[in-house]
mmCIF file of C-alpha atoms and ligand atoms in Angstrom:
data_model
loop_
_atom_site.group_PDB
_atom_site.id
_atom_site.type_symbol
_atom_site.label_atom_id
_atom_site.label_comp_id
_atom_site.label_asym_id
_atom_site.label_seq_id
_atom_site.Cartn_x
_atom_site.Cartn_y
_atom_site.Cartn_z
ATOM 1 C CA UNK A 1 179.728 -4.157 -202.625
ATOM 2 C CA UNK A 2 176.811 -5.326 -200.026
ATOM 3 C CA UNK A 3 175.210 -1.962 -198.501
ATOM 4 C CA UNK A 4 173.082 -2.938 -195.882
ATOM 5 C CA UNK A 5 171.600 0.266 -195.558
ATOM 6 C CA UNK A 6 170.932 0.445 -199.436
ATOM 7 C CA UNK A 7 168.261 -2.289 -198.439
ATOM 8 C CA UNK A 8 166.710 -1.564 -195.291
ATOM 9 C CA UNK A 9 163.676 0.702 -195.731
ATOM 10 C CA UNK A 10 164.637 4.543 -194.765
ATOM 11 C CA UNK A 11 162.725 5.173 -191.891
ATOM 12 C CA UNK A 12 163.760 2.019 -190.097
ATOM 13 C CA UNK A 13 167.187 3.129 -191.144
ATOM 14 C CA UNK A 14 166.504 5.611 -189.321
ATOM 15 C CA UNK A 15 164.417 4.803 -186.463
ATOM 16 C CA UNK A 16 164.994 5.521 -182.823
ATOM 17 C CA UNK A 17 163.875 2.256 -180.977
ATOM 18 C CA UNK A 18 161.504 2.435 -177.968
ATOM 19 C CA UNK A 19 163.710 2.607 -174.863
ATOM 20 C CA UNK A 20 162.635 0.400 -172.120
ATOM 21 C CA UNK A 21 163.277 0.892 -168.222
ATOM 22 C CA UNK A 22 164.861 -2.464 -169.379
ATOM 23 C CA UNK A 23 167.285 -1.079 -171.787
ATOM 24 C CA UNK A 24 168.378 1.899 -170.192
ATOM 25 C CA UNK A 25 169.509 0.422 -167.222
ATOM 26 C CA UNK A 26 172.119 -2.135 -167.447
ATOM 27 C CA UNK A 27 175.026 -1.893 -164.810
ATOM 28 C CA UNK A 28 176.062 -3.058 -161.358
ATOM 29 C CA UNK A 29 173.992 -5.477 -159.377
ATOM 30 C CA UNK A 30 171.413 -3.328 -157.188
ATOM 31 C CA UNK A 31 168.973 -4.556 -154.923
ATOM 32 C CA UNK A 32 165.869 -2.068 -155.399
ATOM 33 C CA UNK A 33 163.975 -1.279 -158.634
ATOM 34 C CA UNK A 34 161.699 1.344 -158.799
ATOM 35 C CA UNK A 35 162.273 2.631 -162.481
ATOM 36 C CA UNK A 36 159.680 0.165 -164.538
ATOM 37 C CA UNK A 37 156.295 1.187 -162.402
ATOM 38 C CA UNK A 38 155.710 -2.873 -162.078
ATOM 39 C CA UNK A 39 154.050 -4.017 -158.621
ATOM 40 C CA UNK A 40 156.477 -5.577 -156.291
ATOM 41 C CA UNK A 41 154.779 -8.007 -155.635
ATOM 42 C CA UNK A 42 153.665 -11.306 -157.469
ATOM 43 C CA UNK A 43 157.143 -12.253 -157.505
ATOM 44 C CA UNK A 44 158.448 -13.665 -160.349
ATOM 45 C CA UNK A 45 156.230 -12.981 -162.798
ATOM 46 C CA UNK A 46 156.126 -9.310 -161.772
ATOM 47 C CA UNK A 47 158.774 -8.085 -163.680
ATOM 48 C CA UNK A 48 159.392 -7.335 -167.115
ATOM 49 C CA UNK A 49 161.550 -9.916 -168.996
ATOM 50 C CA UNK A 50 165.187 -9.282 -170.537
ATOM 51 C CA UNK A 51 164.223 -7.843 -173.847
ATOM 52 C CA UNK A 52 167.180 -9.026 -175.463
ATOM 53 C CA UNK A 53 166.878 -11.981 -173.735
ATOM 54 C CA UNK A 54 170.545 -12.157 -172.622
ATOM 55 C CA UNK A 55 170.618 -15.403 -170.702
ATOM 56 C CA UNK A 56 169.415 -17.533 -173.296
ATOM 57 C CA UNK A 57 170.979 -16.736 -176.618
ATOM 58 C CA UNK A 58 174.268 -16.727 -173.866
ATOM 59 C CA UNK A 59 173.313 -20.612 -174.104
ATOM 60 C CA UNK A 60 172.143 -20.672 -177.605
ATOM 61 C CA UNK A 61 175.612 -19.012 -178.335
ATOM 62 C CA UNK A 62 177.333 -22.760 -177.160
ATOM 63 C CA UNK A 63 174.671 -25.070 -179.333
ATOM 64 C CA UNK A 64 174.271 -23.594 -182.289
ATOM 65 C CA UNK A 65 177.817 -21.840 -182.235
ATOM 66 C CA UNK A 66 176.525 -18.612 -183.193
ATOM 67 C CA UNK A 67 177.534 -15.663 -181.092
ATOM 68 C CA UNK A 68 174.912 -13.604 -178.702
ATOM 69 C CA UNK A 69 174.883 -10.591 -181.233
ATOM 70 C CA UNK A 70 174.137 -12.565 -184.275
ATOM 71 C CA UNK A 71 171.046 -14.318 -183.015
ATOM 72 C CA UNK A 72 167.701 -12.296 -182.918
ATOM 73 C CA UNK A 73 164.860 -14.332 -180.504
ATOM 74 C CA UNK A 74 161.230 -13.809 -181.617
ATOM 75 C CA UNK A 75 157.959 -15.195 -180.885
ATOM 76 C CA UNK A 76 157.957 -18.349 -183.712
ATOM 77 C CA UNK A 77 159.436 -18.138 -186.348
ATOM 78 C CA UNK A 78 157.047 -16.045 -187.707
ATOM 79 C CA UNK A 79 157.884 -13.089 -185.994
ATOM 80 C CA UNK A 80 161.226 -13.362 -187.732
ATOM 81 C CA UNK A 81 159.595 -13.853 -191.007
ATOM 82 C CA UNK A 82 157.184 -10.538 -190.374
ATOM 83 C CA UNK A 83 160.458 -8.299 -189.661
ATOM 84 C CA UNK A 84 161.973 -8.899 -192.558
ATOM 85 C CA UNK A 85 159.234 -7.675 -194.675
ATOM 86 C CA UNK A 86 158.812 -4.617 -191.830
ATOM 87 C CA UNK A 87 162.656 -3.894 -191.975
ATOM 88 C CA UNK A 88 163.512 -4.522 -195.815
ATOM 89 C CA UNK A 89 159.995 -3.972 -198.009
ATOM 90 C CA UNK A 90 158.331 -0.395 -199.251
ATOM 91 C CA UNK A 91 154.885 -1.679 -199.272
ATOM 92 C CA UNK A 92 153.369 -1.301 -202.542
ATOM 93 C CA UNK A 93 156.708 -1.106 -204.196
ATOM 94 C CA UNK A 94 159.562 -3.977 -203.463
ATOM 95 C CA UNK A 95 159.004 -7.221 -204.356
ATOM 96 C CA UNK A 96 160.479 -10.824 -203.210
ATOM 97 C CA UNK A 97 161.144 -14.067 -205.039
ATOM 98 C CA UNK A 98 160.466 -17.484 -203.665
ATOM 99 C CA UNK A 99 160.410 -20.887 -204.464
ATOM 100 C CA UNK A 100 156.798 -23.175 -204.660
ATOM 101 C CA UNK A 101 155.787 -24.608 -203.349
ATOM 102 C CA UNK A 102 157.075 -23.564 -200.085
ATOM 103 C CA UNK A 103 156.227 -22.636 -196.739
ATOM 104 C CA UNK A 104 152.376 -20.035 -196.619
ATOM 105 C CA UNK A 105 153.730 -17.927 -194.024
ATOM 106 C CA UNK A 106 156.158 -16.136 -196.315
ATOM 107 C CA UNK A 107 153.128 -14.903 -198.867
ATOM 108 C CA UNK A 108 150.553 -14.289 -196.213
ATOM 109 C CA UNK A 109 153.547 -12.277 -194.591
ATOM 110 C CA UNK A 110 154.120 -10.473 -198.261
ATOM 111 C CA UNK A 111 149.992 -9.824 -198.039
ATOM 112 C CA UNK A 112 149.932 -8.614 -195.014
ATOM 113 C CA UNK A 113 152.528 -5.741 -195.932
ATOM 114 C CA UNK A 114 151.849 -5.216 -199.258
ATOM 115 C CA UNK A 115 154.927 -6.532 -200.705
ATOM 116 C CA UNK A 116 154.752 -8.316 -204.082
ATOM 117 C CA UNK A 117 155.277 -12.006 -203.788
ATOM 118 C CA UNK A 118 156.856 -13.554 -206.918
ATOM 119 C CA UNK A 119 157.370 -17.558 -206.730
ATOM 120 C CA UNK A 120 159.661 -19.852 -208.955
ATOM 121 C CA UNK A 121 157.897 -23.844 -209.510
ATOM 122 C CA UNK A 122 160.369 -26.610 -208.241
ATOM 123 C CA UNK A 123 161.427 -29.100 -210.652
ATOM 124 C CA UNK A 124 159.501 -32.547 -210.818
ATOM 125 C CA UNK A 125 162.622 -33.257 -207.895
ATOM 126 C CA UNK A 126 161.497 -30.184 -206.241
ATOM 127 C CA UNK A 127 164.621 -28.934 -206.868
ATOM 128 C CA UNK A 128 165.067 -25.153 -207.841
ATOM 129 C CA UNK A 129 167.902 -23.434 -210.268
ATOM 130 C CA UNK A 130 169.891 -20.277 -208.617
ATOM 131 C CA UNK A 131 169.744 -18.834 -212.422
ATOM 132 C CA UNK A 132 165.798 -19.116 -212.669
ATOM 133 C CA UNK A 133 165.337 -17.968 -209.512
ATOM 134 C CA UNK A 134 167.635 -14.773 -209.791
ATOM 135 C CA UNK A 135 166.036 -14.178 -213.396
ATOM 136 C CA UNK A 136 162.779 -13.757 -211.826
ATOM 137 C CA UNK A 137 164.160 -10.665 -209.809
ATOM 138 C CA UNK A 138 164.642 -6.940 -210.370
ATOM 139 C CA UNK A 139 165.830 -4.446 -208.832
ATOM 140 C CA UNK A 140 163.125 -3.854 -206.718
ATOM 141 C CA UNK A 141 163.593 -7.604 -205.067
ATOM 142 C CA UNK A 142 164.196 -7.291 -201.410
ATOM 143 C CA UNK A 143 164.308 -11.141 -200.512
ATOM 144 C CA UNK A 144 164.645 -14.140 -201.881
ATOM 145 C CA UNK A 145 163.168 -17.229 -199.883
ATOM 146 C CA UNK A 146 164.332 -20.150 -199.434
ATOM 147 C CA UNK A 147 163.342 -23.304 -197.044
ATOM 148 C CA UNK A 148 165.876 -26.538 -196.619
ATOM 149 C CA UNK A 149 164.398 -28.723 -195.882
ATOM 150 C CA UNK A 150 161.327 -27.451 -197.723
ATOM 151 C CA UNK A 151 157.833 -27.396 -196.128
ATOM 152 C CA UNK A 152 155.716 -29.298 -197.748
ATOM 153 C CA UNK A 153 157.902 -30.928 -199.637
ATOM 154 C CA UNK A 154 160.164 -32.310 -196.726
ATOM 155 C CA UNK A 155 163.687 -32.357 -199.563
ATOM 156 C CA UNK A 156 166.492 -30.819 -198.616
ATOM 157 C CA UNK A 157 167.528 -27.648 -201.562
ATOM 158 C CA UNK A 158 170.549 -28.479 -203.577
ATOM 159 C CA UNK A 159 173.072 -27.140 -201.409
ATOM 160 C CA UNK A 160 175.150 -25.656 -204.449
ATOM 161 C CA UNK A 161 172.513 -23.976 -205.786
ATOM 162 C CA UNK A 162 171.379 -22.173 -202.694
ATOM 163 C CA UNK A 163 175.443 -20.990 -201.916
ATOM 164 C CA UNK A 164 175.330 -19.497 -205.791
ATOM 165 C CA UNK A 165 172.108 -17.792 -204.702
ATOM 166 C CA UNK A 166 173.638 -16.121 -201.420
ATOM 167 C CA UNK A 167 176.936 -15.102 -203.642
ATOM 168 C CA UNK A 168 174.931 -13.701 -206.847
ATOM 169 C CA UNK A 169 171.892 -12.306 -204.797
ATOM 170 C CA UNK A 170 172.558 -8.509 -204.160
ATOM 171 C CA UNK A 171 169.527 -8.394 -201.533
ATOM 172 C CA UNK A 172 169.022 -10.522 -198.882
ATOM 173 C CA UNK A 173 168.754 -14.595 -198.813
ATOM 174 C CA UNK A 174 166.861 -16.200 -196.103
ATOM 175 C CA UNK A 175 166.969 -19.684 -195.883
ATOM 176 C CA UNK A 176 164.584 -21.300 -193.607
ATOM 177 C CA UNK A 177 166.076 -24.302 -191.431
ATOM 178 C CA UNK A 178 163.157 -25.293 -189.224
ATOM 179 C CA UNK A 179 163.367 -29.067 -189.943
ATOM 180 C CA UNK A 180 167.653 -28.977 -189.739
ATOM 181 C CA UNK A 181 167.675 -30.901 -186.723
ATOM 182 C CA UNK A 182 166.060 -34.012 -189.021
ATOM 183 C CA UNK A 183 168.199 -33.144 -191.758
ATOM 184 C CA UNK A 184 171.121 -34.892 -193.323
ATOM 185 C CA UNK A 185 172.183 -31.829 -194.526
ATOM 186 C CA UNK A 186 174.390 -29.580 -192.573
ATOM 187 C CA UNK A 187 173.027 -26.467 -191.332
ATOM 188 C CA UNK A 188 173.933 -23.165 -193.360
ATOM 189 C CA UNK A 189 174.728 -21.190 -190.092
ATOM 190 C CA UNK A 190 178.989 -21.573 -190.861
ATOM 191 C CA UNK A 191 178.222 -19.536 -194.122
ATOM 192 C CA UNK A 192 177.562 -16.286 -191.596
ATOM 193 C CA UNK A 193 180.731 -15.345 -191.422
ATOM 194 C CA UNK A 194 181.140 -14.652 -195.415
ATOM 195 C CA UNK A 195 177.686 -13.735 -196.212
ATOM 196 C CA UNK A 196 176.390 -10.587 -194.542
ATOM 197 C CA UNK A 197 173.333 -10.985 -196.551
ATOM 198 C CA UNK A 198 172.249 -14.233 -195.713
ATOM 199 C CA UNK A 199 169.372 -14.696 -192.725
ATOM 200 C CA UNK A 200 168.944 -18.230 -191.112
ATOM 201 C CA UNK A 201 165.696 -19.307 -189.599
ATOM 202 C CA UNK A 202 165.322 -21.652 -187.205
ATOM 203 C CA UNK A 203 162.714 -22.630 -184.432
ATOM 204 C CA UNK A 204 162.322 -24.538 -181.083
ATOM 205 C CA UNK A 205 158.688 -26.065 -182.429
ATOM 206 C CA UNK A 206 159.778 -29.040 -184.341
ATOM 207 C CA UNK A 207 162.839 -31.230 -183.205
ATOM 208 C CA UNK A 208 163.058 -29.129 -179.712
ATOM 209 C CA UNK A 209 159.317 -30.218 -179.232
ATOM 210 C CA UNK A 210 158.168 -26.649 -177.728
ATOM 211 C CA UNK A 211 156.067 -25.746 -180.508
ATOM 212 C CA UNK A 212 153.816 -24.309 -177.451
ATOM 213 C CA UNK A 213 156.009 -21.871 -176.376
ATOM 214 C CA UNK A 214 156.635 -20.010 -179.630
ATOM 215 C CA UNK A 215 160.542 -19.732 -179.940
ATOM 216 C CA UNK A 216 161.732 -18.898 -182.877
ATOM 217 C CA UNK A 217 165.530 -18.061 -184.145
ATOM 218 C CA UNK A 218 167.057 -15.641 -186.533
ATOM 219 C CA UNK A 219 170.846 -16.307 -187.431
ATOM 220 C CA UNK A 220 172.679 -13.291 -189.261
ATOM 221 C CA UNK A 221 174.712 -10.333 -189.426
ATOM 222 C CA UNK A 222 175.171 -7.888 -186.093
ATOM 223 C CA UNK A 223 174.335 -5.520 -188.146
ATOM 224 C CA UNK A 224 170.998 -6.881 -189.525
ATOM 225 C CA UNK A 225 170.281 -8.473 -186.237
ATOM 226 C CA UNK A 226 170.862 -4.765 -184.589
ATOM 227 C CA UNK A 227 168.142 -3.551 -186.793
ATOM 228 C CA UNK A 228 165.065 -6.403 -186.268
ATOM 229 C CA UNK A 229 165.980 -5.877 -182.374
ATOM 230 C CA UNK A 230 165.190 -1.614 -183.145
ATOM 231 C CA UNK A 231 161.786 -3.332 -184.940
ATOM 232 C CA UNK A 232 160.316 -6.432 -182.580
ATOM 233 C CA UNK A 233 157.791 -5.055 -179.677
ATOM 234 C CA UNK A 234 160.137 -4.459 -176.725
ATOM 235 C CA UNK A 235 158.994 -7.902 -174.873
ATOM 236 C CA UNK A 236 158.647 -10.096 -177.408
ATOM 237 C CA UNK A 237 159.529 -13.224 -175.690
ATOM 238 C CA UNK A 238 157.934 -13.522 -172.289
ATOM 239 C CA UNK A 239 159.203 -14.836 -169.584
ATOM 240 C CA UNK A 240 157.710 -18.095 -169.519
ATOM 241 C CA UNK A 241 158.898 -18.846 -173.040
ATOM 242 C CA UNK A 242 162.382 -17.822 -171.884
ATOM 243 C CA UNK A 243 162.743 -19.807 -168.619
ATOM 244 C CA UNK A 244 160.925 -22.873 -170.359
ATOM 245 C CA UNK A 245 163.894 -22.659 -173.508
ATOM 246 C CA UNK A 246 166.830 -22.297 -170.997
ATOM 247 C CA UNK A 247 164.877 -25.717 -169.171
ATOM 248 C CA UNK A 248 164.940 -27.232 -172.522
ATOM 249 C CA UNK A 249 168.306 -26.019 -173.928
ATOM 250 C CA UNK A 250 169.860 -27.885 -170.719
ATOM 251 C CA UNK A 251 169.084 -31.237 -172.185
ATOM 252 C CA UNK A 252 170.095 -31.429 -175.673
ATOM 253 C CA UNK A 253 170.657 -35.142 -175.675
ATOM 254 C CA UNK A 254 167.151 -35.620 -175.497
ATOM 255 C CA UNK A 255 166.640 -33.723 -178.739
ATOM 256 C CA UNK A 256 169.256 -36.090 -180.229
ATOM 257 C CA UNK A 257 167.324 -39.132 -178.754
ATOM 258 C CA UNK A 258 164.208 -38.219 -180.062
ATOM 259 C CA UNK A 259 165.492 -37.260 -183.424
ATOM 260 C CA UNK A 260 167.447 -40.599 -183.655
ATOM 261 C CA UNK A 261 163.366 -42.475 -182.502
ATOM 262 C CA UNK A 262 161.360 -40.075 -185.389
ATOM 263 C CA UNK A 263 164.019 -40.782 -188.134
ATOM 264 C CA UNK A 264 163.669 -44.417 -187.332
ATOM 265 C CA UNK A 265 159.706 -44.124 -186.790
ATOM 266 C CA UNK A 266 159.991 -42.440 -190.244
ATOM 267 C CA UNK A 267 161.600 -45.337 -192.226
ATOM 268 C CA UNK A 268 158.996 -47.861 -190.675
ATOM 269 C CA UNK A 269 156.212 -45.793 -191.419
ATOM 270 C CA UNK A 270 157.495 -44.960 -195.308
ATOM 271 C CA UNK A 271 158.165 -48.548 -195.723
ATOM 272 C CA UNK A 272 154.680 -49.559 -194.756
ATOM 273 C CA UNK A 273 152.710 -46.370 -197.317
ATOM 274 C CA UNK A 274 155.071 -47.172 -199.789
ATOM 275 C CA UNK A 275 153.186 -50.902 -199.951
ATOM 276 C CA UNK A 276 149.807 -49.310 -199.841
ATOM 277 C CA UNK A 277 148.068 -50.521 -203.394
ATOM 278 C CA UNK A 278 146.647 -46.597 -203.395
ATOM 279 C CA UNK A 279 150.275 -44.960 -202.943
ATOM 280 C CA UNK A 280 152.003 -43.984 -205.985
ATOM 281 C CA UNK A 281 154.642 -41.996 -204.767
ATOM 282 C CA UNK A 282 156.533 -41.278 -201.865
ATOM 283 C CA UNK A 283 159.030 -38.444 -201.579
ATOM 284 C CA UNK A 284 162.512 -38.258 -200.534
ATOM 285 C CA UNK A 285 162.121 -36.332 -196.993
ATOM 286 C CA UNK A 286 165.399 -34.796 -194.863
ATOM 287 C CA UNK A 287 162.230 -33.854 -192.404
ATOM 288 C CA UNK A 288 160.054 -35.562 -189.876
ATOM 289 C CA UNK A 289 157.151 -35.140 -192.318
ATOM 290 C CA UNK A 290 156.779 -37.009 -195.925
ATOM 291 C CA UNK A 291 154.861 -35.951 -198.729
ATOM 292 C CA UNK A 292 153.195 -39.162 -200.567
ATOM 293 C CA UNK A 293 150.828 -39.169 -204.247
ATOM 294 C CA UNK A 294 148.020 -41.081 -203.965
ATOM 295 C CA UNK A 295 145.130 -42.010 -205.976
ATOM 296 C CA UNK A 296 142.727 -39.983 -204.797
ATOM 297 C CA UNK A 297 144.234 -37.733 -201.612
ATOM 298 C CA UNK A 298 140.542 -36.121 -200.883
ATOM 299 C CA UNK A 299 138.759 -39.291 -200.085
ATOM 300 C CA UNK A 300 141.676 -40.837 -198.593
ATOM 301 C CA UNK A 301 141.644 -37.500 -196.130
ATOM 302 C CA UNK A 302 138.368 -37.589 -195.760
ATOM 303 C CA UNK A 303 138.527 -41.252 -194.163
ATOM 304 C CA UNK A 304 140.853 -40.378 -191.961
ATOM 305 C CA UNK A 305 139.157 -38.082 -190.301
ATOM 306 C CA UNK A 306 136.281 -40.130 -189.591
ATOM 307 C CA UNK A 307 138.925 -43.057 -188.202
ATOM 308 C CA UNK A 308 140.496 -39.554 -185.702
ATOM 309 C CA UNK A 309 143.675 -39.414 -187.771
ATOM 310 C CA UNK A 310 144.603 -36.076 -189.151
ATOM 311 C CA UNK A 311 147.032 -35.894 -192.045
ATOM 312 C CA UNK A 312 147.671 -32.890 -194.111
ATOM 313 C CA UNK A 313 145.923 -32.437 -197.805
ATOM 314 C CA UNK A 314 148.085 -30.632 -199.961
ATOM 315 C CA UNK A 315 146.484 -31.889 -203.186
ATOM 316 C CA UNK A 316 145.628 -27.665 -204.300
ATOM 317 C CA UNK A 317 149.236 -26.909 -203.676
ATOM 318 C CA UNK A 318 150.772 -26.542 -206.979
ATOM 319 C CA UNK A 319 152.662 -29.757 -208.201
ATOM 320 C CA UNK A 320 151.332 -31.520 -205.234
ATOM 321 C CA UNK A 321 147.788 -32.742 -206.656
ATOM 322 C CA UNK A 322 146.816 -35.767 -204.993
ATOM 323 C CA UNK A 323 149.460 -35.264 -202.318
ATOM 324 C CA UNK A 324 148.975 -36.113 -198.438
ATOM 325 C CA UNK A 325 151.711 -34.578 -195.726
ATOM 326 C CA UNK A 326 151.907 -37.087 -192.649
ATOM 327 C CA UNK A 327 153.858 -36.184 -189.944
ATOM 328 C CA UNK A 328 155.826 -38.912 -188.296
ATOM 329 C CA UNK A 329 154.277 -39.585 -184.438
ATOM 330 C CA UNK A 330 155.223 -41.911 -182.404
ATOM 331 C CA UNK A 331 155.140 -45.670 -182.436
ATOM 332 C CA UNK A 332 151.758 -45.859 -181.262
ATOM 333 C CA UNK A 333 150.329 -42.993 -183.179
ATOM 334 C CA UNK A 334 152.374 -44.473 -186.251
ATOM 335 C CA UNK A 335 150.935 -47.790 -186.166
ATOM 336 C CA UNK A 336 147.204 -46.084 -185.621
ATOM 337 C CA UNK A 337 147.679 -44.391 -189.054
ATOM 338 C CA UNK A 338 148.966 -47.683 -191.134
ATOM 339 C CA UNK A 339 146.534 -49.876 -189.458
ATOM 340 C CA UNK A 340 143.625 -47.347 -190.702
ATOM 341 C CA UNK A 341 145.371 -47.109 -194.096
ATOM 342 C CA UNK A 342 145.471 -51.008 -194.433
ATOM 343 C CA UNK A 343 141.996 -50.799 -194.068
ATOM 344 C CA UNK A 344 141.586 -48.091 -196.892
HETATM 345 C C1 PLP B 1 156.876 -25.283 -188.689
HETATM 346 C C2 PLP B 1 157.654 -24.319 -189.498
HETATM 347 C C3 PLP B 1 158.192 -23.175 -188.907
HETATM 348 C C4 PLP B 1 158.008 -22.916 -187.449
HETATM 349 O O1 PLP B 1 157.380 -21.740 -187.179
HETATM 350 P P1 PLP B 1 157.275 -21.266 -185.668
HETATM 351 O O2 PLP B 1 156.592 -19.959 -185.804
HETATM 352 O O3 PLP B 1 158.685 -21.114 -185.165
HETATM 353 O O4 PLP B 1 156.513 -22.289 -184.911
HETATM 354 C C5 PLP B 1 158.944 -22.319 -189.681
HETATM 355 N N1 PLP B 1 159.167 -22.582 -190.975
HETATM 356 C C6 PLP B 1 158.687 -23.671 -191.561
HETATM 357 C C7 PLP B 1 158.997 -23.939 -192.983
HETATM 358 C C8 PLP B 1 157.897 -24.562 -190.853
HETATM 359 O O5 PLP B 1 157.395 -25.642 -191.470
#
């Protein structure tokens, strides 16, 4: 049987959360508010926000069909990532497992709180197995990671693979969905309801195109969400990051449209590297980012950046040598990249 408290460290367990002027008071309308020492005037940025953020997971709740007490707000995605070692990981004595390569924010997270980070190579698909991955665990394995679609390797995980994972796992599974949006695949959130160890990540930086004001999402049990709200600072989402999401959650269909421009953008701009004489390889991608082999990644880098075209070099990422990440622009920036790449 899943015990949730098994797995959370004890003193979080048992922590009694901060309690805001915020918190405490949450009734009937009333006009005057004197119980948070803020200055009246200023107006509107005088007040503290809604820690829990109320209004806006009350709209998340209708576009991502996850109800208000199963979503947890934080500032990125990142701060979601940092909880879970906070709320689940004995420093110096749990471990987790995750795939590589992978996403760096889940080992520099590990660093920073002394948590063993234990990684399982992709197959030459970048594919992973549920049975290698649960072989490298113990029972001191808090976490397993998982991204899909996987950073940098833009593929969706075997779908399969990651549901034996969730169902053999005894800790907890987070599977990180920042690139969903872009995805063929269909998002993991309806698997909630059966699997109260499973955590869903997802953010407003990539397909909601607010990277700027640091949203990020945490999908998952009351109970687990319950816990990372005892955990985050009190105000972890300001106000401005609030109001701007509602503005943004209002038009949806513009998400769709620009999704519908970047996947296109994306084929044009694969179809034109993969006839590059110096490409060997470009990778199946469910993101709005490709990873492509070349011949020599450094120098082709390197000449970018003196024609003002960033890429990413991922050639020291293990099974990545000679790899480039480009993320898909738009037209204009698109054609700027293959026009300096024809010229290579
Ligand atoms: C970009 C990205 C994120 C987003 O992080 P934020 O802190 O929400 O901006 C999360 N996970 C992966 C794998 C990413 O590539």
């Amino acid at each position: 049987m899943f015990s949730l408290q098994q797995l959370v460290r004890k003193n979080i367990w048992e922590l009694a959360p901060y309690s805001s002027a915020r918190d405490e008071y949450s009734g009937k309308e009333a006009r005057v508010f004197l119980d948070a020492n803020e200055n009246p005037y200023n107006t509107p940025y005088n007040r503290y926000p809604d820690p829990l953020q109320r209004e806006l997971k009350s709209v998340l709740k209708k576009v991502k069909g996850v109800p208000e007490n199963m979503i947890f707000l934080g500032n990125g995605s990142d701060e979601a990532i940092d909880i879970a070692y906070r709320v689940f990981c004995n420093p110096d004595v749990d471990n987790v497992v995750a795939i590589a390569p992978t996403y760096g924010m889940y080992k520099v997270c590990a660093d920073i709180n002394a948590v063993e980070y234990r990684t399982v190579l992709l197959d030459d698909h970048f594919q992973f197995s549920a049975d290698k991955l649960l072989a490298a665990c113990d029972a001191n394995t808090k976490i397993i990671w998982l991204c899909s679609p996987n950073n940098p390797t833009g593929n969706s995980l075997n779908r399969d693979e990651m549901l034996k994972v969730i169902n053999q796992f005894e800790g907890i599974v987070i599977i990180d969905e920042a690139y969903i949006d872009f995805a063929q695949q269909l998002s993991m959130r309806q698997e909630l309801v059966n699997h109260p160890n499973l955590i869903i990540l997802q953010t407003m930086s990539k397909a909601w195109g607010s990277a700027a004001i640091r949203l990020g999402m945490a999908f998952a049990s009351s109970d687990i969400i319950n816990i990372y709200n005892k955990v985050k600072y009190p105000y972890n989402v300001n106000q401005l990051t609030q109001a701007q999401a509602l503005s943004a959650l209002k038009d949806p269909f513009e998400v769709d449209k620009w999704v519908r421009i970047l996947l296109d953008e994306r084929s044009r701009l694969i179809q034109a590297v993969q006839e590059l004489p110096f490409v060997e390889e470009v990778f199946p991608t469910d993101a709005n980012f490709f990873l492509t082999r070349v011949k020599d990644a450094q120098r082709c880098y390197d000449y970018l950046v003196n024609q003002g075209v960033i890429v990413r070099n991922r050639t020291r990422v293990q099974l990545c040598h000679n790899c480039l990440r480009i993320t898909v622009g738009s037209n204009s920036e698109n054609n700027e990249l293959i026009s300096a790449l024809r010229q290579f």
